[in-house]
CSV table of C-alpha atoms in Angstrom, one decimal:
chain,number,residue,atom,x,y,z
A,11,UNK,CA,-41.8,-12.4,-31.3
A,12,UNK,CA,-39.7,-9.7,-33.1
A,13,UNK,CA,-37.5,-9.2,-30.1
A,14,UNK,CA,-36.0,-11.7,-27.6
A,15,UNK,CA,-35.7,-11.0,-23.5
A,16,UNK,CA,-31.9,-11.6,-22.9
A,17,UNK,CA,-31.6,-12.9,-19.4
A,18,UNK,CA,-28.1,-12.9,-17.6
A,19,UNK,CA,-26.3,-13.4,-14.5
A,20,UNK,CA,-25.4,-10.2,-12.9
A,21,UNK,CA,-23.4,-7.5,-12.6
A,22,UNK,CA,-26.1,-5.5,-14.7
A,23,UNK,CA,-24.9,-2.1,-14.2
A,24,UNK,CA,-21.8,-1.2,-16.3
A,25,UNK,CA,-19.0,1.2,-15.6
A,26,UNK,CA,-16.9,3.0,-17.9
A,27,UNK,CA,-13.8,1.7,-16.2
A,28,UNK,CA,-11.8,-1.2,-17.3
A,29,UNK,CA,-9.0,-3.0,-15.4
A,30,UNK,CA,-6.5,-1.2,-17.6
A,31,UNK,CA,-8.2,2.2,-17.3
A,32,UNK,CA,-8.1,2.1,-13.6
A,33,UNK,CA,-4.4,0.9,-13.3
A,34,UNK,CA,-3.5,3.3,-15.7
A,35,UNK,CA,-5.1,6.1,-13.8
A,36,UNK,CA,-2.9,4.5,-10.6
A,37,UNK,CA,0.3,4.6,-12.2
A,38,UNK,CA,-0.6,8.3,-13.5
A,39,UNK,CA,-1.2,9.4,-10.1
A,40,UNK,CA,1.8,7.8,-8.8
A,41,UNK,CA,4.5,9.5,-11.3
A,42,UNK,CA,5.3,12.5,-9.4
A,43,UNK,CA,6.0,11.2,-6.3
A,44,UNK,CA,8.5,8.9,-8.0
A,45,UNK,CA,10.0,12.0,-10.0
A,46,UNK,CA,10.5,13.3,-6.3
A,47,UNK,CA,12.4,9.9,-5.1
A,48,UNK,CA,14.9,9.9,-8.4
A,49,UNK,CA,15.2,13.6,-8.2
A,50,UNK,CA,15.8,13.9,-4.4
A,51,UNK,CA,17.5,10.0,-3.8
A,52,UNK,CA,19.9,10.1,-6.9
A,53,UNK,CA,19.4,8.5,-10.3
A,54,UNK,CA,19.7,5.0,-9.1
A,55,UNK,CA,16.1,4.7,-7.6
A,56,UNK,CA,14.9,5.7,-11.5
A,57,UNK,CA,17.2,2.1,-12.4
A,58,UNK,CA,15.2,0.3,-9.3
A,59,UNK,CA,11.8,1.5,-10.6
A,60,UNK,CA,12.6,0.0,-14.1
A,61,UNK,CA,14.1,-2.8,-12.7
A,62,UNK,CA,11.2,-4.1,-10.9
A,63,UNK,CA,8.5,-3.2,-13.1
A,64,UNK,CA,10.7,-5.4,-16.3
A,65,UNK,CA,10.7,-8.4,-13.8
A,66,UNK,CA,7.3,-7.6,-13.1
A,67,UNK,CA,5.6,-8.0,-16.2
A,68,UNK,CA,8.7,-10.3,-17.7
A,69,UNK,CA,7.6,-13.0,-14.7
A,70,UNK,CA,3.7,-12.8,-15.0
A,71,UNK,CA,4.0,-13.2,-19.2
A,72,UNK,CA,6.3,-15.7,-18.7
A,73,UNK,CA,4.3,-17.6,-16.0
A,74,UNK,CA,1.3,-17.7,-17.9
A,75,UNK,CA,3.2,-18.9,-21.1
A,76,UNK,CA,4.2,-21.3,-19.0
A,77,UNK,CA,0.6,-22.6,-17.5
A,78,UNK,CA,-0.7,-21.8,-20.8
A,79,UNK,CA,-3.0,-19.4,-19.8
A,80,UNK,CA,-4.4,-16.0,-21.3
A,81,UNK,CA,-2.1,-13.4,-21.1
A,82,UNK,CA,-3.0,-10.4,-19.0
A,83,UNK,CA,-0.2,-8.5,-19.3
A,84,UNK,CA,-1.7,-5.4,-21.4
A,85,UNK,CA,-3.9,-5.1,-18.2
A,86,UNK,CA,-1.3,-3.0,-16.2
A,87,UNK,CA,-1.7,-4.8,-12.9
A,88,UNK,CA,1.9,-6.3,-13.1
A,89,UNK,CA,3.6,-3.0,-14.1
A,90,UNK,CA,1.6,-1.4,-10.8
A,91,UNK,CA,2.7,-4.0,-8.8
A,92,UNK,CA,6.5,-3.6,-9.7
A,93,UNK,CA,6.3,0.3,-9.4
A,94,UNK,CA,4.2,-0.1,-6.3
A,95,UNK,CA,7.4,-2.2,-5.2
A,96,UNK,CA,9.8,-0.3,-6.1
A,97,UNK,CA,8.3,2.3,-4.3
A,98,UNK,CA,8.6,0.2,-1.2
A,99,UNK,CA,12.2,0.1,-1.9
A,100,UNK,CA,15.5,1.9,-0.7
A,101,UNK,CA,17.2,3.4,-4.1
A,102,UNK,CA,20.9,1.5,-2.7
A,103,UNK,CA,19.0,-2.4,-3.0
A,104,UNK,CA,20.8,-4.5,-5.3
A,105,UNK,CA,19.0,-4.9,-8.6
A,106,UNK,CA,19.3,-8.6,-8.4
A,107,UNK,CA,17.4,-8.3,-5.1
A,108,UNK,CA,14.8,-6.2,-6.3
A,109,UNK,CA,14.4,-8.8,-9.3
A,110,UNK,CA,13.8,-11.5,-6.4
A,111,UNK,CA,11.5,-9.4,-4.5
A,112,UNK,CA,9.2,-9.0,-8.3
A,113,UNK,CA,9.5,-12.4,-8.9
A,114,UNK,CA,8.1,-13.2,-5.3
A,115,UNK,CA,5.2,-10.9,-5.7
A,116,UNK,CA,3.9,-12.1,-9.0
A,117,UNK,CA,4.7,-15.6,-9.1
A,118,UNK,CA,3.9,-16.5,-5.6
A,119,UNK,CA,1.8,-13.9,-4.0
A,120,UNK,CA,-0.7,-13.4,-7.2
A,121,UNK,CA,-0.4,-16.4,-9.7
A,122,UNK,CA,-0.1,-19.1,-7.3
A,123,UNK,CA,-3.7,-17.6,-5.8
A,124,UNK,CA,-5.0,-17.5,-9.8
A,125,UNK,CA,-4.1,-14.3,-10.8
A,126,UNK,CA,-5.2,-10.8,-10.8
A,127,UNK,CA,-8.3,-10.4,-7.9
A,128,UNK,CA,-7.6,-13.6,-6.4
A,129,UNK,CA,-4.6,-13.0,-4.1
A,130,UNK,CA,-5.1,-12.5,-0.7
A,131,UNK,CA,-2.5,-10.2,0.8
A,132,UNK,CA,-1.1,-7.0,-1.3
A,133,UNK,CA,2.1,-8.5,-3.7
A,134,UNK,CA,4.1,-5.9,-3.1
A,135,UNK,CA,3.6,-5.6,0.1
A,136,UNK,CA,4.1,-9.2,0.5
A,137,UNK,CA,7.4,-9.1,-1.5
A,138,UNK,CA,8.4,-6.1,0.1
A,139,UNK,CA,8.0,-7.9,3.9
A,140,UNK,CA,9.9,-11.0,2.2
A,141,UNK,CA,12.6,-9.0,1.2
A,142,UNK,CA,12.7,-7.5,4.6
A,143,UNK,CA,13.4,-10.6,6.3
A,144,UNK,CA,15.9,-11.6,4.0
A,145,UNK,CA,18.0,-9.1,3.1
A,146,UNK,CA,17.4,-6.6,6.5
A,147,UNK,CA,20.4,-4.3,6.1
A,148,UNK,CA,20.3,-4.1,2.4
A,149,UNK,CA,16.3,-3.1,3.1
A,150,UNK,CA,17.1,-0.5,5.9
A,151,UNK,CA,19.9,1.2,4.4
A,152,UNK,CA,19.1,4.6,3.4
A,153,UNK,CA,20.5,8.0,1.6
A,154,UNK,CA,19.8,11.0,0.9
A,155,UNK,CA,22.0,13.0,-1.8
A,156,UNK,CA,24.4,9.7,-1.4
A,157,UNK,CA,24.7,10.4,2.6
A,158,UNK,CA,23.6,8.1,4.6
A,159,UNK,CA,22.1,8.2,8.0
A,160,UNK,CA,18.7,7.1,9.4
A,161,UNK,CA,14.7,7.9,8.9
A,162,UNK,CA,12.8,10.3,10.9
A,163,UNK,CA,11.1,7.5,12.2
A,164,UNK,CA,14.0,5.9,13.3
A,165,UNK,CA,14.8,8.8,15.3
A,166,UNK,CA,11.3,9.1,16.4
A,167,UNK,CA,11.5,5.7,17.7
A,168,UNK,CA,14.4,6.9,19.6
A,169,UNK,CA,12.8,9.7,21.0
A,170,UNK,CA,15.0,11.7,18.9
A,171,UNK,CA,12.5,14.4,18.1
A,172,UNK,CA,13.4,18.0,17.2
A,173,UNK,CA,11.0,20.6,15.9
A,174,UNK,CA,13.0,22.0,13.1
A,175,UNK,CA,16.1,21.2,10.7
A,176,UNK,CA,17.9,23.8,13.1
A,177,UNK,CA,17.8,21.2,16.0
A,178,UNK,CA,20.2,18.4,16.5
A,179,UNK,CA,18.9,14.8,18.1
A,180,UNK,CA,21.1,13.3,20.6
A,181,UNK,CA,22.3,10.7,18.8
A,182,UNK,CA,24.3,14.3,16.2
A,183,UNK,CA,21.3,13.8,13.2
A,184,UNK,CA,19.3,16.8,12.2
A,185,UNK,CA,15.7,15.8,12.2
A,186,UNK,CA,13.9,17.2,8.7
A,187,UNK,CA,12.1,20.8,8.7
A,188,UNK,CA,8.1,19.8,7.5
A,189,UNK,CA,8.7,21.9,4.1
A,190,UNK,CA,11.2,18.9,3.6
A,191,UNK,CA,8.6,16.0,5.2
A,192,UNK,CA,6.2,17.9,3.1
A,193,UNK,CA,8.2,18.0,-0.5
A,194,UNK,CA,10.0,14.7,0.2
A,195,UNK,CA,13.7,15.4,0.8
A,196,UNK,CA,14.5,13.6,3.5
A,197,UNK,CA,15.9,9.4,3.8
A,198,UNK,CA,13.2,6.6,3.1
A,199,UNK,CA,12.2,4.3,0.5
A,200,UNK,CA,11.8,6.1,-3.2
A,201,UNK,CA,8.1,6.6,-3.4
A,202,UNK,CA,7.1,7.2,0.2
A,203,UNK,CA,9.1,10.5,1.2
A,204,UNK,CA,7.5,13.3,-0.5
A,205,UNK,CA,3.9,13.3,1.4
A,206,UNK,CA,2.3,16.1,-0.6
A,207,UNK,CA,2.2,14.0,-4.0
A,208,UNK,CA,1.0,11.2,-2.5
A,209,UNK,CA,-1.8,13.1,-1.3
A,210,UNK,CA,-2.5,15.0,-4.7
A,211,UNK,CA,-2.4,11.5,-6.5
A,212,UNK,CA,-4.7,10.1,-3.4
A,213,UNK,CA,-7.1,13.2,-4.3
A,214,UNK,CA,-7.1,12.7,-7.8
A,215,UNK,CA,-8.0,9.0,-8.0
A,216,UNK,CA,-10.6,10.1,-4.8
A,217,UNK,CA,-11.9,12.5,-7.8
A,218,UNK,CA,-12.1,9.5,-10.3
A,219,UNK,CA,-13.9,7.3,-8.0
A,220,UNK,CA,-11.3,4.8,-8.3
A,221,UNK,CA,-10.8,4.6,-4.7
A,222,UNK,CA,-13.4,5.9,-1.9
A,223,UNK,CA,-11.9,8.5,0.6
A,224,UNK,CA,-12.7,6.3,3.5
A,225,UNK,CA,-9.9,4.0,3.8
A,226,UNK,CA,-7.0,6.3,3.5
A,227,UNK,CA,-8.7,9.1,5.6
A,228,UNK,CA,-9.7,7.1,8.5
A,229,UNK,CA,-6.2,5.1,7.9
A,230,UNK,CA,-4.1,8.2,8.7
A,231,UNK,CA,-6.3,9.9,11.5
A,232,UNK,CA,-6.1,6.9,13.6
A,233,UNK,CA,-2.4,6.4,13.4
A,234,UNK,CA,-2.0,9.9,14.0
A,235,UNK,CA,-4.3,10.3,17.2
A,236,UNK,CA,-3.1,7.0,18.5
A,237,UNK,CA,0.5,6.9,17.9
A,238,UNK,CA,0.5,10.1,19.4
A,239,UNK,CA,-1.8,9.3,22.5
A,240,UNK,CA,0.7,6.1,23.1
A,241,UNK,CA,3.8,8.7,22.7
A,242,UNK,CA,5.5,8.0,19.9
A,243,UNK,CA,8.3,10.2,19.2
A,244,UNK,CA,6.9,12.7,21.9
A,245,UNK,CA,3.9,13.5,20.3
A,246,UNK,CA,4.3,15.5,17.2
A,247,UNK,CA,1.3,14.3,14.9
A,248,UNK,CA,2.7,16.1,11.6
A,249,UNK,CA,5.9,14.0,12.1
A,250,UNK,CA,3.7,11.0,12.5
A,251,UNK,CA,1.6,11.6,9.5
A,252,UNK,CA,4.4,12.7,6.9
A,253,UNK,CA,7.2,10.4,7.8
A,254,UNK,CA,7.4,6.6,6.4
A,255,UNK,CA,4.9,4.5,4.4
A,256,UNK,CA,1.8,6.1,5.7
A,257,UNK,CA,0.7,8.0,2.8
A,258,UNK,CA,1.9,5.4,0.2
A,259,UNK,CA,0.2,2.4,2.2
A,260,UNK,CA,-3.2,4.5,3.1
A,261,UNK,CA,-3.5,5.7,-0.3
A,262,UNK,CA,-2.2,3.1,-3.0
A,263,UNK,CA,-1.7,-0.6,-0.9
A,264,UNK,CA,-4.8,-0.6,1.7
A,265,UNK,CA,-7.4,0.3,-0.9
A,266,UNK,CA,-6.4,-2.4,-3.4
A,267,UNK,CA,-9.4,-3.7,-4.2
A,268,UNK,CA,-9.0,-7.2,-3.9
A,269,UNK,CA,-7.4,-7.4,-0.8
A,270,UNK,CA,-9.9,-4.7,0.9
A,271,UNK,CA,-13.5,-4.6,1.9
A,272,UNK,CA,-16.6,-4.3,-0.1
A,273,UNK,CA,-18.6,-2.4,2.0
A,274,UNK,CA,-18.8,1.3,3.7
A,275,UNK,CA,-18.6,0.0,7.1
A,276,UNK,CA,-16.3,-3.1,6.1
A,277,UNK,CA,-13.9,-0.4,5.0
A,278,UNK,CA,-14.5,1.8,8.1
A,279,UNK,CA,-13.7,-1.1,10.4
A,280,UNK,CA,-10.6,-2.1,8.5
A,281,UNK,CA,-8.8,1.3,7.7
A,282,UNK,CA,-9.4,1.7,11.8
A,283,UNK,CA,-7.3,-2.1,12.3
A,284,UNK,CA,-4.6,-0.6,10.0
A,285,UNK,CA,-4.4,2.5,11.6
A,286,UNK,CA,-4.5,0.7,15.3
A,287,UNK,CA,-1.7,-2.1,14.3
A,288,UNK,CA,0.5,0.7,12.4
A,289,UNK,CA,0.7,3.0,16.0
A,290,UNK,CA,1.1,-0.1,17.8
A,291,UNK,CA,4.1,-1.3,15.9
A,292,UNK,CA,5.4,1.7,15.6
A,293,UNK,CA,5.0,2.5,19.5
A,294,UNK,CA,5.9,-0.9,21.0
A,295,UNK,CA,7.4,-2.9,18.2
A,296,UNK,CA,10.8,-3.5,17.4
A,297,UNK,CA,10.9,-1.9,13.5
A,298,UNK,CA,10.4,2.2,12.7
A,299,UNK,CA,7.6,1.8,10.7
A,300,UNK,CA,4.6,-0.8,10.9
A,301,UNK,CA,2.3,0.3,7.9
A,302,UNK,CA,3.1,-3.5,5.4
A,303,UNK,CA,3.0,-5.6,8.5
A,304,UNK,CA,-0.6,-3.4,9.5
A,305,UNK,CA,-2.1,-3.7,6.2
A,306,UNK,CA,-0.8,-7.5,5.2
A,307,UNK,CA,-2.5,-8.4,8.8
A,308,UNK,CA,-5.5,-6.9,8.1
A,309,UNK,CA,-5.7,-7.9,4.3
A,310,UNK,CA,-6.0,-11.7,6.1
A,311,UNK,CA,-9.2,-10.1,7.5
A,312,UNK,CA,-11.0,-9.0,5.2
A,313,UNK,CA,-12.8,-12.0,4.6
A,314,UNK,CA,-14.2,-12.5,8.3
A,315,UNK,CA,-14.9,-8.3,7.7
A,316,UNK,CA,-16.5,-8.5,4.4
A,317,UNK,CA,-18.6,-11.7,6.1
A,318,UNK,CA,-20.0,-9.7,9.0
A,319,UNK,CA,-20.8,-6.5,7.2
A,320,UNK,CA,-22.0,-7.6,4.0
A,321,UNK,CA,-25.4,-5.4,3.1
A,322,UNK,CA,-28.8,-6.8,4.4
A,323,UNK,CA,-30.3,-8.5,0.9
A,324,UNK,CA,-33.3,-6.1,-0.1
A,325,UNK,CA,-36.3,-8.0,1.3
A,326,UNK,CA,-34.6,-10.1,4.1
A,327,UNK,CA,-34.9,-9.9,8.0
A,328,UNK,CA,-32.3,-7.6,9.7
A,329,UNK,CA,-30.0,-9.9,12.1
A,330,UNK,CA,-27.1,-8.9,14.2
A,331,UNK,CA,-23.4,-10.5,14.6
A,332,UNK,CA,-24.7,-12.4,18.0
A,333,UNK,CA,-27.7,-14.1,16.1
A,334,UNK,CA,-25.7,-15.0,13.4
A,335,UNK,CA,-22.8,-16.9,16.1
A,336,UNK,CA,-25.6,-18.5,18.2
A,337,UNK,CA,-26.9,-20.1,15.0
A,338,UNK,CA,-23.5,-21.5,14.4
């Protein structure tokens, strides 16, 4: 025979994308609305972002120097985990802290699970609840234009709700005007306050295909609808969609692909747990926000999801959930 039938395991259909090509298309996307945190929180949240991304990358070569293992580095992954971090992050943390927080997420959180697509919860999400628990004021201490004072959605959790910037809460703040929710200049961790790039970098990766629309759509509506039907901050869904992690987590932590569902209806199902846990927390619960705890809860999961809604092999009998527990 002139020619040989090469027979392999699959995948057999191959994409264009690499690991670095995609998390370089992430950390594109995600420029802007860090541009907006230095330029509207000072030039100390540029210092954080560098900060964690060094001990980002500085802790994962190191590591696998260490475990003598093939560096992975050049990938990206670590340098969009520490400016995924960072974003997570008031721009007043001390550096050393935020070195603590990067060392957390990439030593313990990813390399202790075997590296890149074997962790099981988001690393910086992980780090960034970590650092939460550890450091609480240093993690809830926020400034805009070096004043200081509290999130919306602190004062929405108050009840504090105005309509405008021209209303005062009770408590003597002045509640953002939604040009400012909208553009960013309001108190909150550096990447998360200005809502409108995080959208037009959701929409461009959306445009890519390197994440699918369903997850952060569905993720927003149902926070929206039921944070607003269980009155949170008396039921003003703009101020529920634009103010705190929302469009950061919806758009760039629950569609990590690791710690997410496989399938259409997988991903349906678990955008709709992140959105319920996220209005419950933020309703009932005793922080502002709820969007890492919601999306490090349901990245747990995602296995039993991904088990339950995996696509009927081509061929096979259809079953159903109840015939596959009574054969258990």
């Amino acid at each position: 025979m002139s020619s040989k039938l090469v027979v392999s395991t699959s995948p057999h259909v191959h994409s264009s994308f690499t690991t670095r090509k995609i998390m370089a298309s992430v950390i594109l996307s995600l420029i802007p609305a860090g541009a907006a945190g230095v330029f509207f929180l000072g030039f100390r949240s540029l210092l954080v972002i560098i900060t964690c991304i060094a001990a980002c990358v500085l802790s994962e070569w190191l590591w696998q120097i260490i475990m003598r293992q093939k560096r992975t580095v050049s990938d990206l992954s670590a340098v969009l985990t520490g400016l995924l971090l960072a974003y997570n992050l008031p721009p007043t943390i001390p550096l050393w802290m935020a070195v603590c927080g990067s060392v957390f997420a990439i030593i313990v959180v990813k390399q202790f699970y075997g590296g890149i697509g074997c962790n099981i919860v988001n690393p910086a999400l992980a780090a960034r609840a970590m650092m939460l628990i550890s450091w609480p004021i240093a993690m809830t201490t926020w400034t805009v234009q070096g004043v200081s004072g509290p999130t919306p959605l602190a004062m929405m959790k108050l009840g504090n709700v105005a309509m405008s910037s021209a209303t005062t809460t009770s408590t003597g703040y002045v509640m953002p005007s939604f040009l400012n929710l909208l553009v960013g200049n309001m108190g909150g961790c550096i990447g998360e306050t200005s809502a409108i790039l995080l959208l037009l970098g959701g929409a461009y990766l959306i445009w890519k295909e390197i994440i699918s629309w369903r997850i952060p759509v569905i993720y927003i509506l149902t926070t929206v609808i039921l944070a607003s039907l269980f009155g949170h901050g008396g039921h003003f869904p703009l101020y529920e969609a634009l103010t705190g992690g929302l469009m950061l987590g919806a758009v760039y932590m629950a569609t990590d692909y690791t710690t997410s569902p496989m399938s259409a209806k997988g991903q349906i199902i678990y955008a709709f747990g992140c959105g319920l846990l996220t209005a419950l927390i933020r309703t009932w619960g005793g922080y502002p926000e709820g969007v890492s705890y919601s999306i490090l809860i349901m990245n747990i999961a995602v296995p039993l999801i991904d088990k339950y809604t995996e696509p009927r092999v081509l061929g096979a009998p259809k079953s159903n959930f109840f015939k596959r527990m009574e054969a258990k």
